[in-house]
Coordinates of C-alpha atoms in Angstrom, one line a residue:
X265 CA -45.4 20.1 22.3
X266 CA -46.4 17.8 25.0
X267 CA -49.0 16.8 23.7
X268 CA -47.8 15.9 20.5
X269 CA -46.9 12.3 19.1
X270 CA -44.0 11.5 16.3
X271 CA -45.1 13.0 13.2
X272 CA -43.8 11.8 10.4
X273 CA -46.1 8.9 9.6
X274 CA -47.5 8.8 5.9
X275 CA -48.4 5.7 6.1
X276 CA -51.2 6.9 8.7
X277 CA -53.4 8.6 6.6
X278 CA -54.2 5.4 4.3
X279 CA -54.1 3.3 7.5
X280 CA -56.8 5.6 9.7
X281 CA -59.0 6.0 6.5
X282 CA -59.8 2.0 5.9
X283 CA -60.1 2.0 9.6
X284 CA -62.6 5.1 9.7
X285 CA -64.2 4.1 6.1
X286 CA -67.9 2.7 7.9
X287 CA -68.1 5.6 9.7
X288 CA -67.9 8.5 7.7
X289 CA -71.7 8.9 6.7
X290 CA -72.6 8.5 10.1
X291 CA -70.6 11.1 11.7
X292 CA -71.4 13.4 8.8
X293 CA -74.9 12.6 9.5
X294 CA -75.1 13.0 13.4
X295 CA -72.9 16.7 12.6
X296 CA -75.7 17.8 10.8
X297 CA -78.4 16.7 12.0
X298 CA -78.0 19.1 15.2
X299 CA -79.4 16.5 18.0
X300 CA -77.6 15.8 21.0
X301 CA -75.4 12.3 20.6
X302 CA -77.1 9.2 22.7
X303 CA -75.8 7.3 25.2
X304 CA -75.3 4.4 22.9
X305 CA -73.6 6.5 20.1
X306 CA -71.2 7.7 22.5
X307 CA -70.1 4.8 24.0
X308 CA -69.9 3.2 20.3
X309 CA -67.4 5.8 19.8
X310 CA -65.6 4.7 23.2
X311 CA -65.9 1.3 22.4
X312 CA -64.1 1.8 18.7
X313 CA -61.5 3.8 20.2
X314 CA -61.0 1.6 22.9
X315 CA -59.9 -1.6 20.8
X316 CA -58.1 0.8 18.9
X317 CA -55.9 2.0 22.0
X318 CA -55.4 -1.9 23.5
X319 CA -54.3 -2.8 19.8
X320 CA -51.6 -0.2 20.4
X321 CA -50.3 -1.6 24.0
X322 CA -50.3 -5.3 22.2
X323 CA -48.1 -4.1 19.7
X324 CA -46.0 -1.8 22.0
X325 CA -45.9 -4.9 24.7
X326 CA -44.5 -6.7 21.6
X327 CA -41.7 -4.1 20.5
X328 CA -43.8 -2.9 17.3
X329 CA -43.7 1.0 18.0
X330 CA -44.8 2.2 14.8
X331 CA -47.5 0.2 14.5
X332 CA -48.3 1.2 18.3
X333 CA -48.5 4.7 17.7
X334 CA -50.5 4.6 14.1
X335 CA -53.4 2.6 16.1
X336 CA -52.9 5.0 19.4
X337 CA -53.3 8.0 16.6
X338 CA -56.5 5.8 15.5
X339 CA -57.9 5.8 18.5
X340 CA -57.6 9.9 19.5
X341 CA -58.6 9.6 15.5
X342 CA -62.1 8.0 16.9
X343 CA -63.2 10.5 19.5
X344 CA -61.8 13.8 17.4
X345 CA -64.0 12.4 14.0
X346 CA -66.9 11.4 16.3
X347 CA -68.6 14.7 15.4
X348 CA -69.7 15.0 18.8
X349 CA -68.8 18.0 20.9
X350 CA -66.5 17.6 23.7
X351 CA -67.5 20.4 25.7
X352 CA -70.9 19.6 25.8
X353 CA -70.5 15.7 26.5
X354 CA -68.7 14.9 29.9
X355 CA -68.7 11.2 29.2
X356 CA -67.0 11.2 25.9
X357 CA -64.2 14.3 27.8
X358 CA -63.5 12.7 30.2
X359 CA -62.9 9.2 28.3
X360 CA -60.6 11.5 25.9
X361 CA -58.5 13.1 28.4
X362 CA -58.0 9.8 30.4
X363 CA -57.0 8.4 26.8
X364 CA -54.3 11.0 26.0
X365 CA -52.7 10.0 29.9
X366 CA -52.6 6.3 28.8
X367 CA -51.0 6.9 25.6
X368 CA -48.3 9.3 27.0
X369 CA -47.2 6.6 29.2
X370 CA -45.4 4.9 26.3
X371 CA -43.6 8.1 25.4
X372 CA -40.8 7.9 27.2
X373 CA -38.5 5.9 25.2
X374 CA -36.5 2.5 27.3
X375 CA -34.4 3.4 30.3
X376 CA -35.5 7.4 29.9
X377 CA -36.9 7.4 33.6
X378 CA -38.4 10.8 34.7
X379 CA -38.6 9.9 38.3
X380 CA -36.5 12.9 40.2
X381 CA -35.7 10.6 43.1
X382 CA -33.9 8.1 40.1
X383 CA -31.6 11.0 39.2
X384 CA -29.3 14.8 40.2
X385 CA -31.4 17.2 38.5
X386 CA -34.6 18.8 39.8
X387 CA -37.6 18.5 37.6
X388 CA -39.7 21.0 38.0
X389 CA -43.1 21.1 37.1
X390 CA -44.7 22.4 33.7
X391 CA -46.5 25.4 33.3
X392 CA -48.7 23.8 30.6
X393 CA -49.8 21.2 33.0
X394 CA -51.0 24.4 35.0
X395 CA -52.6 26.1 31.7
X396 CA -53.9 22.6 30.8
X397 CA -56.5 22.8 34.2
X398 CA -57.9 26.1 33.2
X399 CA -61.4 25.6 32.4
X400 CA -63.6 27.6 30.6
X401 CA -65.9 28.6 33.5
X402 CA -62.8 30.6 35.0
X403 CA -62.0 32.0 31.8
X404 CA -65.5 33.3 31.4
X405 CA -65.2 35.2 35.3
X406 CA -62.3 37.4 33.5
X407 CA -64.0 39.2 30.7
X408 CA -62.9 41.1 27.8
X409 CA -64.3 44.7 29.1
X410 CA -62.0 47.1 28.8
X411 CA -58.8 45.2 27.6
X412 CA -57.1 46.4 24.4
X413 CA -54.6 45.1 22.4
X414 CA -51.1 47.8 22.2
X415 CA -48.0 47.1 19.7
X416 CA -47.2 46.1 16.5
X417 CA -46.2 42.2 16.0
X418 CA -44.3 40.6 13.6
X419 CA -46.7 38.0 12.1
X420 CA -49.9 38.3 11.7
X421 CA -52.6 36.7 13.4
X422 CA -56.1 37.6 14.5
X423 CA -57.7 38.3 17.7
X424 CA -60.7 36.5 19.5
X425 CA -62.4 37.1 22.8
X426 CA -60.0 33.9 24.6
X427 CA -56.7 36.4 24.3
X428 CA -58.5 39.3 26.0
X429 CA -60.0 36.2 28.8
X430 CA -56.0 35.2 28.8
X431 CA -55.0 39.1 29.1
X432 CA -57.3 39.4 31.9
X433 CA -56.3 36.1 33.6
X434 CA -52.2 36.8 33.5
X435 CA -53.3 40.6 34.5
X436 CA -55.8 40.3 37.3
X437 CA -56.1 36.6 38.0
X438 CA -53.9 33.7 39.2
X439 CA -51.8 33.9 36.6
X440 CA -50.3 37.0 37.5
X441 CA -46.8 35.9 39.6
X442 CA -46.8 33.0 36.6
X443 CA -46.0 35.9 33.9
X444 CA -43.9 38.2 36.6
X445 CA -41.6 34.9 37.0
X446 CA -41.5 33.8 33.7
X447 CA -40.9 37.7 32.1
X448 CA -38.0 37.6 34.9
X449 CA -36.6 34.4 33.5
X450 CA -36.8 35.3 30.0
X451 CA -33.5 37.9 30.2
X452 CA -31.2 34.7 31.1
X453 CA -32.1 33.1 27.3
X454 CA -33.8 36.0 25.3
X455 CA -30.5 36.8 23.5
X456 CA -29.6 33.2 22.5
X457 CA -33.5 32.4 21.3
X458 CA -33.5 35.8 19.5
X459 CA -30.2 34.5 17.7
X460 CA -31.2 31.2 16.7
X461 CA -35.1 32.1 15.7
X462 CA -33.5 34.8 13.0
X463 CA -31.1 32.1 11.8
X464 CA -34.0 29.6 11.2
X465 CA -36.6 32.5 10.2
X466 CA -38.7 32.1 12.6
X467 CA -40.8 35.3 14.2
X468 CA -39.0 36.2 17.2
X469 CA -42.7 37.4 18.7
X470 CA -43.0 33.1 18.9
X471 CA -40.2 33.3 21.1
X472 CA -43.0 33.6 23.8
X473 CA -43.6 30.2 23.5
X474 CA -41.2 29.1 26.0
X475 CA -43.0 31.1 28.3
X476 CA -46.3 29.4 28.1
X477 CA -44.2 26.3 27.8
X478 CA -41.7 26.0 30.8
X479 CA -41.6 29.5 32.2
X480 CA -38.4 29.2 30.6
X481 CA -37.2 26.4 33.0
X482 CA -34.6 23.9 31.5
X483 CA -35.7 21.1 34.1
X484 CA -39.6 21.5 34.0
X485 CA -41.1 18.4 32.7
X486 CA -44.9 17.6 32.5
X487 CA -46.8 14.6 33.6
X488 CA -46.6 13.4 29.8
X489 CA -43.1 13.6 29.7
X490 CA -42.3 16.5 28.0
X491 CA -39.4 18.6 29.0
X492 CA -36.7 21.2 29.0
X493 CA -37.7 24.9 27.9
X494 CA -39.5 23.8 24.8
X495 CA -41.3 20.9 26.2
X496 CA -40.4 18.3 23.8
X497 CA -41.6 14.8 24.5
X498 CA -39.2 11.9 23.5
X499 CA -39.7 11.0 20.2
X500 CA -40.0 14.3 18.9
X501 CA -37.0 15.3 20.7
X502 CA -35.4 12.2 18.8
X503 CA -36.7 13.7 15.1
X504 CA -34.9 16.6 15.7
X505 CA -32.0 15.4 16.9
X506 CA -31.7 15.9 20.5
X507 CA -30.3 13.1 22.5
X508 CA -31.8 11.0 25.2
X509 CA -29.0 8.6 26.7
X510 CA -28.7 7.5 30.5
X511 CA -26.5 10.5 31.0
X512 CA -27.9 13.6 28.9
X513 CA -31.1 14.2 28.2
X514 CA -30.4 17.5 25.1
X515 CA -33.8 18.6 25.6
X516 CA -32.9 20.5 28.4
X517 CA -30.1 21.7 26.4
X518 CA -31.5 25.4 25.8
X519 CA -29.4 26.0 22.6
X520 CA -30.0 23.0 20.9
X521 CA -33.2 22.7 22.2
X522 CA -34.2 26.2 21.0
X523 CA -32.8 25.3 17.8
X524 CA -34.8 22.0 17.4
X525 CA -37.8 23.7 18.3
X526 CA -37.5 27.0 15.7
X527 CA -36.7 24.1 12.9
X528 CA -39.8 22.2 14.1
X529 CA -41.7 25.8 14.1
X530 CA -40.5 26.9 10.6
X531 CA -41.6 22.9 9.2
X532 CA -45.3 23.9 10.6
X533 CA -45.8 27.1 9.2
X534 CA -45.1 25.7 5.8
X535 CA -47.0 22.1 6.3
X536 CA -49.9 24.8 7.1
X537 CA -49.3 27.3 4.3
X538 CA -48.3 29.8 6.5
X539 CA -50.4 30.0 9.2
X540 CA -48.8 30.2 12.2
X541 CA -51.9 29.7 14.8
X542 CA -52.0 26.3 13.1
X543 CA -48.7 25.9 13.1
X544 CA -49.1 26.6 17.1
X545 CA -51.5 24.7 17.9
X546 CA -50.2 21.5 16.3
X547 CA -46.5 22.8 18.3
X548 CA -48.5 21.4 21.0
X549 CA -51.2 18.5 19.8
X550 CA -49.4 17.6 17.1
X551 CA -49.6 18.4 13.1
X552 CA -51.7 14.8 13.0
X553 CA -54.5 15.8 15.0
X554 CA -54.6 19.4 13.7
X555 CA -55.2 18.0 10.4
X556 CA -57.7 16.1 11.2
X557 CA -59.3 18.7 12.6
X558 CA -59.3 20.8 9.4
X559 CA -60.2 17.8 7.5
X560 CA -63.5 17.4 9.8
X561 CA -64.2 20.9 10.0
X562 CA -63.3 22.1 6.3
X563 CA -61.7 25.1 7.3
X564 CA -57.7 25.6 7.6
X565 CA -58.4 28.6 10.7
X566 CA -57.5 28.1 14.5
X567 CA -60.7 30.0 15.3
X568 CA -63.2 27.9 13.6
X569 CA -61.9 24.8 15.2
X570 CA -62.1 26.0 18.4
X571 CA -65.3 27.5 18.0
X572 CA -66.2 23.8 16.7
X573 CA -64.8 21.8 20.1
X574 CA -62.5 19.8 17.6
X575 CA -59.2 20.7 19.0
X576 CA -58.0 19.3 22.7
X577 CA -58.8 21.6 25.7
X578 CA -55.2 22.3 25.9
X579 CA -54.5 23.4 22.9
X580 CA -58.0 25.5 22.6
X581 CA -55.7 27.3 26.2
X582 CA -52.7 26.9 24.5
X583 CA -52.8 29.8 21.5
X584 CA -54.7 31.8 23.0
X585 CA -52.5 32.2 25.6
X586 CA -49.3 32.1 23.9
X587 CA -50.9 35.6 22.0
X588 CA -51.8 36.9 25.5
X589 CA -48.4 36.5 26.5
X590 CA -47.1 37.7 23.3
X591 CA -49.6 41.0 23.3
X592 CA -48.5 41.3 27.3
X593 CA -44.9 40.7 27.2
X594 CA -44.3 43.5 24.4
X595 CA -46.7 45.9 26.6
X596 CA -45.8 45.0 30.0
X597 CA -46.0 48.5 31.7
X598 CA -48.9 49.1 29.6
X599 CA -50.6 46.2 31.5
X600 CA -49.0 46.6 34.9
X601 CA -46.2 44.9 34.8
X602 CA -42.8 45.9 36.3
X603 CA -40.2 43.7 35.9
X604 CA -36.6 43.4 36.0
X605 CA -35.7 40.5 33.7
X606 CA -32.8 38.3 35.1
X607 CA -29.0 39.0 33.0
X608 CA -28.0 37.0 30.0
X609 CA -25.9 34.2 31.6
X610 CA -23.0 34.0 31.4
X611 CA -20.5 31.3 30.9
X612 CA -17.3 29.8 29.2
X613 CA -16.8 26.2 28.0
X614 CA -14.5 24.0 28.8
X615 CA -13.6 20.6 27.6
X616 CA -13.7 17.3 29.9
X617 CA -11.2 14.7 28.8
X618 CA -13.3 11.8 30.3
X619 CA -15.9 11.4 32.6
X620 CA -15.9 14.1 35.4
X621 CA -18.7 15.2 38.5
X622 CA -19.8 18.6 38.1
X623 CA -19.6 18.9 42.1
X624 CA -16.0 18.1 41.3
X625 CA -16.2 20.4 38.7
X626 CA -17.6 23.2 41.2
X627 CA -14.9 22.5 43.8
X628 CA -12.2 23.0 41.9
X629 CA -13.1 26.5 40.6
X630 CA -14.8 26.8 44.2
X631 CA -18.4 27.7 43.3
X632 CA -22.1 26.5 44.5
X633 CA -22.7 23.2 43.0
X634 CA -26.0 24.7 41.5
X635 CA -24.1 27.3 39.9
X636 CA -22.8 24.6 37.7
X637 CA -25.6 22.6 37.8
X638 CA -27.7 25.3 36.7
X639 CA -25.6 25.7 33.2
X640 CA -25.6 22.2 32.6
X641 CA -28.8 20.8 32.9
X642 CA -28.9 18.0 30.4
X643 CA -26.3 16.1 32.1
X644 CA -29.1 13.7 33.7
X645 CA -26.9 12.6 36.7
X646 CA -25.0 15.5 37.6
X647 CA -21.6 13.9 35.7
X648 CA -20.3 14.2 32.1
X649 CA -21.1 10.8 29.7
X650 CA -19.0 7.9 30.6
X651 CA -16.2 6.7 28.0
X652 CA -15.9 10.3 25.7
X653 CA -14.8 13.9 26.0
X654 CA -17.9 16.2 26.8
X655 CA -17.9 20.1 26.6
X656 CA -19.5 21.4 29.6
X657 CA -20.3 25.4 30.6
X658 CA -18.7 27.0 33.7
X659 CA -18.7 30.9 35.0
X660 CA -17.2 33.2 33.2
X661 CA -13.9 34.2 33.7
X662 CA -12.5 30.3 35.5
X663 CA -11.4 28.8 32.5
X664 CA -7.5 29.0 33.2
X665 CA -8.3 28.3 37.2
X666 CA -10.2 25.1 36.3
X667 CA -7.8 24.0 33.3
X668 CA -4.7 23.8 35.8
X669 CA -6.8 22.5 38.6
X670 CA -8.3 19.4 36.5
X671 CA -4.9 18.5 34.6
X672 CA -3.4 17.9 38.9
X673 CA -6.7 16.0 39.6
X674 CA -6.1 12.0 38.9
X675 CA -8.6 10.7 37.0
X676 CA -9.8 8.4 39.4
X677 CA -10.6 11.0 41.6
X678 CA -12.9 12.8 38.7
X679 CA -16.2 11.1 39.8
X680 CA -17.6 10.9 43.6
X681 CA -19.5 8.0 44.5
X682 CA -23.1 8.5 45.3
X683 CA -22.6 8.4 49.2
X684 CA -20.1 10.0 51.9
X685 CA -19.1 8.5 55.4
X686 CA -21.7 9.9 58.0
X687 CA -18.9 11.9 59.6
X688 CA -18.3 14.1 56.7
X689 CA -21.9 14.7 55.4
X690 CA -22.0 17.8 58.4
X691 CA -18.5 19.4 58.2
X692 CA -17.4 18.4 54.8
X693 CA -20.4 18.0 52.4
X694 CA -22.4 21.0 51.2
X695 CA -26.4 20.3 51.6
X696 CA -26.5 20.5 48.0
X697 CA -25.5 17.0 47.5
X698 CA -27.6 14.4 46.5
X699 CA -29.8 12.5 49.7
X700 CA -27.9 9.4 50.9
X701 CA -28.5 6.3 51.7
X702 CA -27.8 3.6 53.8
X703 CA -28.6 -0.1 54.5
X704 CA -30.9 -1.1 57.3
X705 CA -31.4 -4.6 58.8
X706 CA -34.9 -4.9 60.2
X707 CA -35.6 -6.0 63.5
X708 CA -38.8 -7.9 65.2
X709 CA -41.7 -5.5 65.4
X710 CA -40.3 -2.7 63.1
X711 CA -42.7 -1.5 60.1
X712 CA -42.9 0.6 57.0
X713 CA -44.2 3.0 59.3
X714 CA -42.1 2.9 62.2
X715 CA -39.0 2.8 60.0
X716 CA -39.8 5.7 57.9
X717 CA -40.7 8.1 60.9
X718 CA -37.2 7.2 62.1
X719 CA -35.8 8.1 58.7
X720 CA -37.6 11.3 58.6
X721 CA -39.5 10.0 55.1
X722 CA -43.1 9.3 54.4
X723 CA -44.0 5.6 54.0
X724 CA -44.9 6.5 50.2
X725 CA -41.2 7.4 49.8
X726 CA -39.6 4.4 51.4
X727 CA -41.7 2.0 49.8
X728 CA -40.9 3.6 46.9
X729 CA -37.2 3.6 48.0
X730 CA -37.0 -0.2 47.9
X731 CA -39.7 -0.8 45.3
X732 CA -42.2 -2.5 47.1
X733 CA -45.5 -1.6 47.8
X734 CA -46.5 0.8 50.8
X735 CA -49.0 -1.7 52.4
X736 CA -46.0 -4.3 52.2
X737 CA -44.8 -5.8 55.3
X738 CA -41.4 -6.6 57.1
X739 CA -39.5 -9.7 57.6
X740 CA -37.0 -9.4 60.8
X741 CA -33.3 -9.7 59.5
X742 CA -34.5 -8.2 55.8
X743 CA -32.5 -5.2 54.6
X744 CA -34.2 -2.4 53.3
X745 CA -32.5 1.6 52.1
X746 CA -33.3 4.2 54.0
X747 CA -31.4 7.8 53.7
X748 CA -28.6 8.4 55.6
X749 CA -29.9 11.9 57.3
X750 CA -31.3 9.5 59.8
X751 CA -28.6 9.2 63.1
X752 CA -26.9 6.0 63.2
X753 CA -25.8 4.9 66.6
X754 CA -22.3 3.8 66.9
X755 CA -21.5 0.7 68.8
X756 CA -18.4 -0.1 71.5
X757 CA -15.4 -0.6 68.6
X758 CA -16.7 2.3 66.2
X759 CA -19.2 0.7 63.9
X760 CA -22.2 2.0 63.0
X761 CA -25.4 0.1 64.9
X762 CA -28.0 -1.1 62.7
X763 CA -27.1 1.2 59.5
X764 CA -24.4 0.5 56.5
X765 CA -22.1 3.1 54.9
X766 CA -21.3 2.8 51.3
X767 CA -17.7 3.7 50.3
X768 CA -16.5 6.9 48.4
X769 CA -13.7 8.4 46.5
X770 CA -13.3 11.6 47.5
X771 CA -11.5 14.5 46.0
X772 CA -7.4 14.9 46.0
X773 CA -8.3 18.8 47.8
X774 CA -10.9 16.9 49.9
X775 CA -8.0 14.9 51.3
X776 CA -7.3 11.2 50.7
X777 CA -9.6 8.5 49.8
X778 CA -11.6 7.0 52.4
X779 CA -13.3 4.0 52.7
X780 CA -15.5 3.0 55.6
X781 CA -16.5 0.0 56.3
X782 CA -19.3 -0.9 59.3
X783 CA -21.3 -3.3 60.1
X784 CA -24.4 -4.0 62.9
X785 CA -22.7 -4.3 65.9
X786 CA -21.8 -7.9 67.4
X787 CA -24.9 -8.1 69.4
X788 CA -26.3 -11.5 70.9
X789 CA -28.6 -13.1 68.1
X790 CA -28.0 -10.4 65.6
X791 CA -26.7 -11.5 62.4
X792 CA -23.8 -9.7 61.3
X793 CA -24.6 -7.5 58.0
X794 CA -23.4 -7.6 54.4
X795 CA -21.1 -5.5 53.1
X796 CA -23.1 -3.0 50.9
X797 CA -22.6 -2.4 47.4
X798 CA -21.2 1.1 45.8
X799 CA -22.8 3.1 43.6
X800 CA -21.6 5.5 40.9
X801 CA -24.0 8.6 40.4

């Protein structure tokens, strides 16, 4: 999936043939003639593709995203119909791989930021950026000797020596504490997935997907974007209706993501009459570029285009190690594996009149903020959407105890502000909450560096704190963030020396509001600070 770019494009087909039409005898021609590719043919093809790809940032820098994507397609379109072999060409590889990078960037649709310091949620990272890495020189260290395949399968699909390589690698090799963590994780959403895939008719055996995917991980999101257990970037998220807004993000949603993702399975195996490797490997690159692969190749079979080099290097990993899993999962003491898999979770909903924090949320049933984090994670910033009602997911078994707690809770006390008064972060605050921050006024001689090994933060991160860059330099009396875990002194009359606190609302069980306000002590030449802005989260 991550990989992939918004499908449904008819248009494109027309579009990339006039653009492709003087170079179909040629790359016919240098196929079959068996010689190695020159220099200058190979940096004809960059060149081509090249003008193809800054086409596509004009028109995205212009707000024309269709147009973008149709000559981003034309420019992958380039390499893939080159005829030349990836595998054996570095040039022309590494040119295609740095291509994909640059069009991912303009994924992410406006305001979906997928920086974890900008948000609550953890994002961990993506299996598939791991599987993505494995080259073929490991692969051929684990060998096929001795590795059979046990169990029967509900579809059918044929074997090739890169599942036993795969076999061998999650058995023997690195990937071994991958497939015990993911075959662990599987128990919390194997029920629901089985569910929905039966619904949509859709081989539960694919259900495996999400291993190879996320190690089914609602948060893990890969360097192009793509996230929740099913690894949907953006716009395909968008296609099958999952919603991206400042506060959810419903591709970490695991039933409706699971449900998008068995409907965009199922419309695969029939654009491919059936074939569900196809249908695979197009789950990740894209049905686009899967067809043009067939179309180049002249044969509708996984195999032959990877034997051909037509296919990305990820998804020539990808199938073959979603049928290793597959083949591994359903034989796991048969290949070594011992594992408890983690209980079903769970949970019972409960409806939120208006917008409420789930650490407010965990307080009131008095539970770890990650418990309810944890069976939430598409809320984005750690809070309900703003202006509607919003069913969330709690334990099991604290419906009634949260229903009489949240109807005595005023409304204004629903949502915490994104910082706490120093004195309460120790005694009163569990260390699950979110990093704080403060305002600093900079004095002669301090610098990046000398402010951030007082914070307890690299000078990366407090650049990137106050959006400037890391070679930057400091003007005395400027006031830059900096998080609050640093120690503020405290001056003669109580407030804070040097460092701002930003007011909060606190709980009605946390006791009453409080608001603290401080300043930079009164000191001789020292301008007195501003007060500092609140934040909601």
């Amino acid at each position: 999936m991550r990989l992939a770019i918004e499908a449904s494009r008819v248009s494109v087909v027309v579009f990339v043939s006039f653009l492709l039409i003087g170079t179909v005898t040629p790359i016919q021609a240098l196929s079959q003639s068996g010689q190695p590719p020159s220099s200058t043919t190979v940096q004809s093809v960059i060149d081509r593709a090249e003008e193809n790809f800054l086409r596509g940032e004009e028109a995205s820098a212009k707000g024309l995203p269709d147009i973008a994507r149709r000559m981003f397609d034309s420019a992958l379109d380039t390499v893939l119909q080159s005829g030349i072999d990836l595998k054996t060409n570095p040039k022309l590889d590494a040119y295609y791989r740095s291509l994909l990078e640059r069009i991912h960037k303009h994924e992410a649709l406006p305001g979906d930021v997928h920086d974890a310091a900008d948000r609550p949620d953890v994002a961990e990272p993506s299996v598939l950026d791991e599987v993505s890495a494995i080259k073929e020189d490991e692969l051929a260290l684990t060998t096929a000797d001795g590795v059979k395949i046990f169990g029967h399968y509900d579809f059918e699909f044929s074997v090739a020596p890169p599942v036993f390589q795969f076999i061998n690698f999650f058995v023997a090799g690195r990937g071994h504490s991958t497939m015990e963590v993911g075959l662990e994780r599987s128990g919390r959403y194997r029920q629901m997935v089985e569910k929905i895939f039966k619904e949509e008719k859709v081989p539960l055996d694919l259900m495996w997907l999400a291993q190879a995917e996320s190690v089914w991980k609602p948060n893990a999101l890969s360097r192009a974007a793509a996230k929740g257990i099913w690894q949907f970037i953006p716009s395909t998220g968008s296609r099958y209706g999952l919603a991206q807004t400042t506060w959810i993000d419903d591709r970490s949603q695991p039933e409706k993501s699971t449900r998008a993702a068995a409907r965009y399975l199922r419309w695969l195996h029939d654009h491919f009459a059936g074939d569900w490797l196809l249908a695979m490997a197009a789950y990740n690159s894209g049905e686009n570029r899967v067809d043009s692969a067939i179309a180049r190749c002249g044969y509708a079979d996984f195999w032959e285009l990877y034997k051909r080099g037509l296919l990305p290097q990820e998804t020539r990993n990808y199938v073959p190690c979603i049928l290793s899993i597959i083949v591994i999962s359903k034989n796991q003491k048969r290949y070594g594996f011992d594992v408890k898999a983690d209980s079903p979770l769970n949970y019972e909903t409960v409806e939120l009149s208006g917008q409420t924090d789930l650490k407010v949320v965990a307080d009131l049933i008095g539970v770890p903020y990650e418990s309810v984090q944890d069976l939430n994670a598409e809320l984005r910033r750690g809070t309900s959407p703003a202006g509607e009602r919003y069913t969330i997911k709690i334990p099991k078994g604290m419906k009634k105890q949260f229903d009489v707690a949240y109807a005595a809770l005023p409304e204004e006390q629903r949502v915490r502000r994104i910082t706490v008064p120093a004195e309460d972060v120790a005694e009163r605050y569990r260390s699950s909450y979110r990093v704080q921050v403060a305002s600093y006024q900079v004095r002669r001689g301090d610098t990046l560096a000398s402010v951030a090994r007082r914070s307890g933060v690299s000078v990366k991160e407090l650049a990137k704190l106050n959006r400037m860059s890391a070679r930057g330099e400091l003007r005395k009396g400027q006031t830059v963030k900096v998080p609050k875990t640093v120690r503020a002194s405290r001056g003669r009359h109580g407030h804070v020396s040097r460092y701002r606190e930003e007011p909060v609302a606190r709980s009605k069980h946390r006791g009453a509001p409080a608001r603290v306000k401080s300043s930079r002590s009164h000191q001789a030449g020292t301008p007195r600070g501003h007060s500092s802005r609140r934040h909601r989260r």
